[in-house]
Amino acid sequence: MIQISEAEIHEFLSQCFTKKFGRKEALSHSNQVPNEIFFINKGIVRVLVTDQQGTEHTIHFALENQFIADYSCFLQQQPSMYTLQALEETKVVILTRSAVEWGYKNLVEGDKLGRLIAEFYFVYQDHRIRNQYTRTPKERYDTITEVFPNIHNRVPQHMIASYLEITPIHLSRLKKEGREKV
């Protein structure tokens, strides 16, 4: 995303650390101020919110080579509404708040990196909102693998249904229709 020297990357990464999370383990919890951004080396992470009735809603998935955090709460230093959950064994690089701030101040293109990551998530969220209101469930289902390759082999179907904002039964019907057309 940016030009970075070996010395810069070494110094930046010396302030970060790696961690492994097991299946269904939380990387971060709701109601806590997020002070870390995660870069996924291996695995898949689900972002979920639990409503007042206790129902979990899948908001987002993040795959290898992506950053994930409740970024707006990270920036505003406010408690998160989201839980980040590993769906399979997941290995991440953890960028602490101090490492991120160091990067902004000391990397030649640190501000540019922050801007590019923020722009990526803005565009993703904008497309997500548009798709929810302008596409049918079938159209959303048909394009989910463009955003999340191999998602059907890595994520339980009820979570995919939740992400698509349909019932698991409706998802089964859509999958069946797709198989019948082949």
mmCIF file of C-alpha atoms in Angstrom:
data_model
loop_
_atom_site.group_PDB
_atom_site.id
_atom_site.type_symbol
_atom_site.label_atom_id
_atom_site.label_comp_id
_atom_site.label_asym_id
_atom_site.label_seq_id
_atom_site.Cartn_x
_atom_site.Cartn_y
_atom_site.Cartn_z
ATOM 1 C CA MET A 1 0.000 0.000 0.000
ATOM 2 C CA ILE A 2 2.952 2.311 0.639
ATOM 3 C CA GLN A 3 6.666 2.544 -0.025
ATOM 4 C CA ILE A 4 8.463 1.547 3.152
ATOM 5 C CA SER A 5 12.118 0.956 3.892
ATOM 6 C CA GLU A 6 13.459 -2.159 5.579
ATOM 7 C CA ALA A 7 14.484 -0.058 8.584
ATOM 8 C CA GLU A 8 10.998 1.466 8.885
ATOM 9 C CA ILE A 9 9.196 -1.868 8.654
ATOM 10 C CA HIS A 10 11.590 -3.459 11.151
ATOM 11 C CA GLU A 11 11.118 -0.619 13.667
ATOM 12 C CA PHE A 12 7.345 -0.588 13.171
ATOM 13 C CA LEU A 13 6.976 -4.360 13.541
ATOM 14 C CA SER A 14 9.152 -4.352 16.654
ATOM 15 C CA GLN A 15 6.260 -2.521 18.339
ATOM 16 C CA CYS A 16 3.715 -5.103 17.206
ATOM 17 C CA PHE A 17 3.292 -8.709 18.203
ATOM 18 C CA THR A 18 1.712 -11.854 16.816
ATOM 19 C CA LYS A 19 -0.949 -13.945 18.467
ATOM 20 C CA LYS A 20 -2.898 -17.078 17.631
ATOM 21 C CA PHE A 21 -6.616 -17.351 18.368
ATOM 22 C CA GLY A 22 -8.524 -20.610 18.452
ATOM 23 C CA ARG A 23 -11.827 -21.344 16.745
ATOM 24 C CA LYS A 24 -14.661 -19.225 18.222
ATOM 25 C CA GLU A 25 -12.200 -17.247 20.390
ATOM 26 C CA ALA A 26 -12.785 -13.496 20.643
ATOM 27 C CA LEU A 27 -10.057 -11.133 19.469
ATOM 28 C CA SER A 28 -11.921 -8.226 21.058
ATOM 29 C CA HIS A 29 -15.203 -7.803 22.920
ATOM 30 C CA SER A 30 -18.123 -5.424 22.808
ATOM 31 C CA ASN A 31 -18.383 -2.812 25.574
ATOM 32 C CA GLN A 32 -14.596 -2.429 25.693
ATOM 33 C CA VAL A 33 -12.559 0.375 24.148
ATOM 34 C CA PRO A 34 -10.580 -1.190 21.282
ATOM 35 C CA ASN A 35 -6.892 -0.358 21.559
ATOM 36 C CA GLU A 36 -5.661 -2.711 18.859
ATOM 37 C CA ILE A 37 -5.942 -3.234 15.135
ATOM 38 C CA PHE A 38 -5.459 -6.755 13.834
ATOM 39 C CA PHE A 39 -3.792 -7.813 10.595
ATOM 40 C CA ILE A 40 -4.835 -11.333 9.647
ATOM 41 C CA ASN A 41 -1.980 -13.556 8.511
ATOM 42 C CA LYS A 42 -4.071 -16.738 8.536
ATOM 43 C CA GLY A 43 -7.709 -17.415 9.297
ATOM 44 C CA ILE A 44 -11.048 -15.675 9.175
ATOM 45 C CA VAL A 45 -12.672 -13.276 11.612
ATOM 46 C CA ARG A 46 -16.361 -12.501 12.025
ATOM 47 C CA VAL A 47 -17.575 -9.126 13.260
ATOM 48 C CA LEU A 48 -20.810 -9.501 15.152
ATOM 49 C CA VAL A 49 -23.225 -7.446 17.194
ATOM 50 C CA THR A 50 -25.690 -8.870 19.687
ATOM 51 C CA ASP A 51 -29.080 -7.200 19.871
ATOM 52 C CA GLN A 52 -31.126 -6.602 23.037
ATOM 53 C CA GLN A 53 -32.855 -9.974 22.615
ATOM 54 C CA GLY A 54 -29.480 -11.746 22.583
ATOM 55 C CA THR A 55 -29.498 -12.554 18.855
ATOM 56 C CA GLU A 56 -26.129 -12.358 17.129
ATOM 57 C CA HIS A 57 -25.941 -10.525 13.794
ATOM 58 C CA THR A 58 -22.942 -10.965 11.494
ATOM 59 C CA ILE A 59 -21.815 -7.563 10.238
ATOM 60 C CA HIS A 60 -18.615 -8.449 8.402
ATOM 61 C CA PHE A 61 -16.001 -11.108 7.712
ATOM 62 C CA ALA A 62 -12.276 -10.446 7.364
ATOM 63 C CA LEU A 63 -9.839 -12.787 5.658
ATOM 64 C CA GLU A 64 -6.096 -13.175 5.229
ATOM 65 C CA ASN A 65 -4.119 -10.028 4.429
ATOM 66 C CA GLN A 66 -6.801 -7.704 5.765
ATOM 67 C CA PHE A 67 -6.895 -5.357 8.724
ATOM 68 C CA ILE A 68 -9.807 -5.668 11.126
ATOM 69 C CA ALA A 69 -10.952 -3.641 14.128
ATOM 70 C CA ASP A 70 -13.936 -1.614 15.266
ATOM 71 C CA TYR A 71 -12.107 1.222 13.590
ATOM 72 C CA SER A 72 -14.467 4.087 14.415
ATOM 73 C CA CYS A 73 -14.466 3.173 18.122
ATOM 74 C CA PHE A 74 -10.686 2.710 17.950
ATOM 75 C CA LEU A 75 -10.357 6.245 16.568
ATOM 76 C CA GLN A 76 -12.853 7.782 18.999
ATOM 77 C CA GLN A 77 -11.616 5.702 21.957
ATOM 78 C CA GLN A 78 -15.180 4.663 22.763
ATOM 79 C CA PRO A 79 -16.532 1.262 23.817
ATOM 80 C CA SER A 80 -17.157 -1.033 20.881
ATOM 81 C CA MET A 81 -20.545 -2.425 19.951
ATOM 82 C CA TYR A 82 -18.884 -5.302 18.111
ATOM 83 C CA THR A 83 -17.189 -8.552 19.017
ATOM 84 C CA LEU A 84 -14.455 -9.845 16.716
ATOM 85 C CA GLN A 85 -14.471 -13.644 16.688
ATOM 86 C CA ALA A 86 -12.080 -16.106 15.040
ATOM 87 C CA LEU A 87 -14.040 -18.691 13.045
ATOM 88 C CA GLU A 88 -11.058 -20.975 12.568
ATOM 89 C CA GLU A 89 -7.544 -21.008 13.977
ATOM 90 C CA THR A 90 -6.426 -17.471 13.244
ATOM 91 C CA LYS A 91 -2.972 -15.894 13.385
ATOM 92 C CA VAL A 92 -2.773 -12.123 13.556
ATOM 93 C CA VAL A 93 -0.290 -9.308 13.912
ATOM 94 C CA ILE A 94 -1.539 -6.980 16.635
ATOM 95 C CA LEU A 95 -0.955 -3.278 16.099
ATOM 96 C CA THR A 96 -1.372 -1.532 19.407
ATOM 97 C CA ARG A 97 -2.593 2.047 19.587
ATOM 98 C CA SER A 98 0.963 3.178 20.395
ATOM 99 C CA ALA A 99 2.338 1.306 17.351
ATOM 100 C CA VAL A 100 -0.289 2.906 15.083
ATOM 101 C CA GLU A 101 0.495 6.363 16.460
ATOM 102 C CA TRP A 102 4.226 5.704 16.075
ATOM 103 C CA GLY A 103 3.588 4.748 12.439
ATOM 104 C CA TYR A 104 1.709 7.985 11.770
ATOM 105 C CA LYS A 105 4.552 10.048 13.238
ATOM 106 C CA ASN A 106 7.615 8.143 12.057
ATOM 107 C CA LEU A 107 6.921 6.288 8.816
ATOM 108 C CA VAL A 108 7.560 8.462 5.776
ATOM 109 C CA GLU A 109 4.203 7.390 4.353
ATOM 110 C CA GLY A 110 2.508 6.549 7.660
ATOM 111 C CA ASP A 111 -0.287 9.077 7.217
ATOM 112 C CA LYS A 112 -0.855 7.790 3.691
ATOM 113 C CA LEU A 113 -1.164 4.207 4.966
ATOM 114 C CA GLY A 114 -3.745 5.280 7.545
ATOM 115 C CA ARG A 115 -5.698 7.179 4.895
ATOM 116 C CA LEU A 116 -5.652 4.273 2.438
ATOM 117 C CA ILE A 117 -6.894 1.814 5.068
ATOM 118 C CA ALA A 118 -9.646 4.235 6.133
ATOM 119 C CA GLU A 119 -10.650 4.764 2.485
ATOM 120 C CA PHE A 120 -10.778 1.001 1.893
ATOM 121 C CA TYR A 121 -13.170 0.521 4.819
ATOM 122 C CA PHE A 122 -15.269 3.523 3.862
ATOM 123 C CA VAL A 123 -15.761 2.141 0.334
ATOM 124 C CA TYR A 124 -16.487 -1.358 1.695
ATOM 125 C CA GLN A 125 -19.102 -0.023 4.138
ATOM 126 C CA ASP A 126 -20.670 2.176 1.479
ATOM 127 C CA HIS A 127 -20.997 -0.783 -0.907
ATOM 128 C CA ARG A 128 -22.352 -2.967 1.889
ATOM 129 C CA ILE A 129 -25.093 -0.454 2.734
ATOM 130 C CA ARG A 130 -25.966 0.069 -0.938
ATOM 131 C CA ASN A 131 -26.144 -3.664 -1.578
ATOM 132 C CA GLN A 132 -28.441 -4.225 1.393
ATOM 133 C CA TYR A 133 -30.944 -1.716 0.037
ATOM 134 C CA THR A 134 -30.616 -2.066 -3.736
ATOM 135 C CA ARG A 135 -29.962 -5.777 -4.331
ATOM 136 C CA THR A 136 -32.214 -8.728 -3.786
ATOM 137 C CA PRO A 137 -31.128 -11.476 -1.390
ATOM 138 C CA LYS A 138 -30.363 -13.634 -4.453
ATOM 139 C CA GLU A 139 -28.126 -10.942 -5.932
ATOM 140 C CA ARG A 140 -26.335 -10.526 -2.585
ATOM 141 C CA TYR A 141 -25.892 -14.295 -2.331
ATOM 142 C CA ASP A 142 -24.583 -14.541 -5.899
ATOM 143 C CA THR A 143 -21.873 -11.933 -5.257
ATOM 144 C CA ILE A 144 -20.731 -12.844 -1.731
ATOM 145 C CA THR A 145 -17.807 -14.907 -3.025
ATOM 146 C CA GLU A 146 -16.508 -11.870 -4.905
ATOM 147 C CA VAL A 147 -16.012 -10.145 -1.580
ATOM 148 C CA PHE A 148 -15.173 -13.259 0.479
ATOM 149 C CA PRO A 149 -13.595 -15.988 -1.687
ATOM 150 C CA ASN A 150 -14.272 -19.566 -0.520
ATOM 151 C CA ILE A 151 -16.619 -18.283 2.211
ATOM 152 C CA HIS A 152 -19.012 -21.241 1.863
ATOM 153 C CA ASN A 153 -16.276 -23.701 2.845
ATOM 154 C CA ARG A 154 -15.019 -21.666 5.799
ATOM 155 C CA VAL A 155 -18.054 -20.182 7.523
ATOM 156 C CA PRO A 156 -21.200 -21.823 8.935
ATOM 157 C CA GLN A 157 -24.240 -21.229 6.756
ATOM 158 C CA HIS A 158 -26.245 -19.536 9.528
ATOM 159 C CA MET A 159 -23.546 -16.846 9.776
ATOM 160 C CA ILE A 160 -23.588 -16.297 6.012
ATOM 161 C CA ALA A 161 -27.384 -15.999 6.189
ATOM 162 C CA SER A 162 -27.055 -13.471 8.996
ATOM 163 C CA TYR A 163 -24.555 -11.444 6.962
ATOM 164 C CA LEU A 164 -26.937 -11.492 3.982
ATOM 165 C CA GLU A 165 -29.816 -10.565 6.329
ATOM 166 C CA ILE A 166 -31.869 -13.592 5.368
ATOM 167 C CA THR A 167 -32.927 -16.720 7.235
ATOM 168 C CA PRO A 168 -30.898 -19.931 6.992
ATOM 169 C CA ILE A 169 -33.921 -21.531 5.273
ATOM 170 C CA HIS A 170 -33.929 -18.804 2.616
ATOM 171 C CA LEU A 171 -30.184 -19.332 2.127
ATOM 172 C CA SER A 172 -30.776 -23.059 1.600
ATOM 173 C CA ARG A 173 -33.403 -22.249 -1.046
ATOM 174 C CA LEU A 174 -31.005 -19.883 -2.845
ATOM 175 C CA LYS A 175 -28.258 -22.506 -2.824
ATOM 176 C CA LYS A 176 -30.662 -25.153 -4.125
ATOM 177 C CA GLU A 177 -31.854 -22.839 -6.939
ATOM 178 C CA GLY A 178 -28.238 -22.255 -7.929
ATOM 179 C CA ARG A 179 -27.487 -25.982 -8.084
ATOM 180 C CA GLU A 180 -30.606 -26.680 -10.146
ATOM 181 C CA LYS A 181 -29.570 -24.143 -12.801
ATOM 182 C CA VAL A 182 -26.224 -25.863 -13.308
#
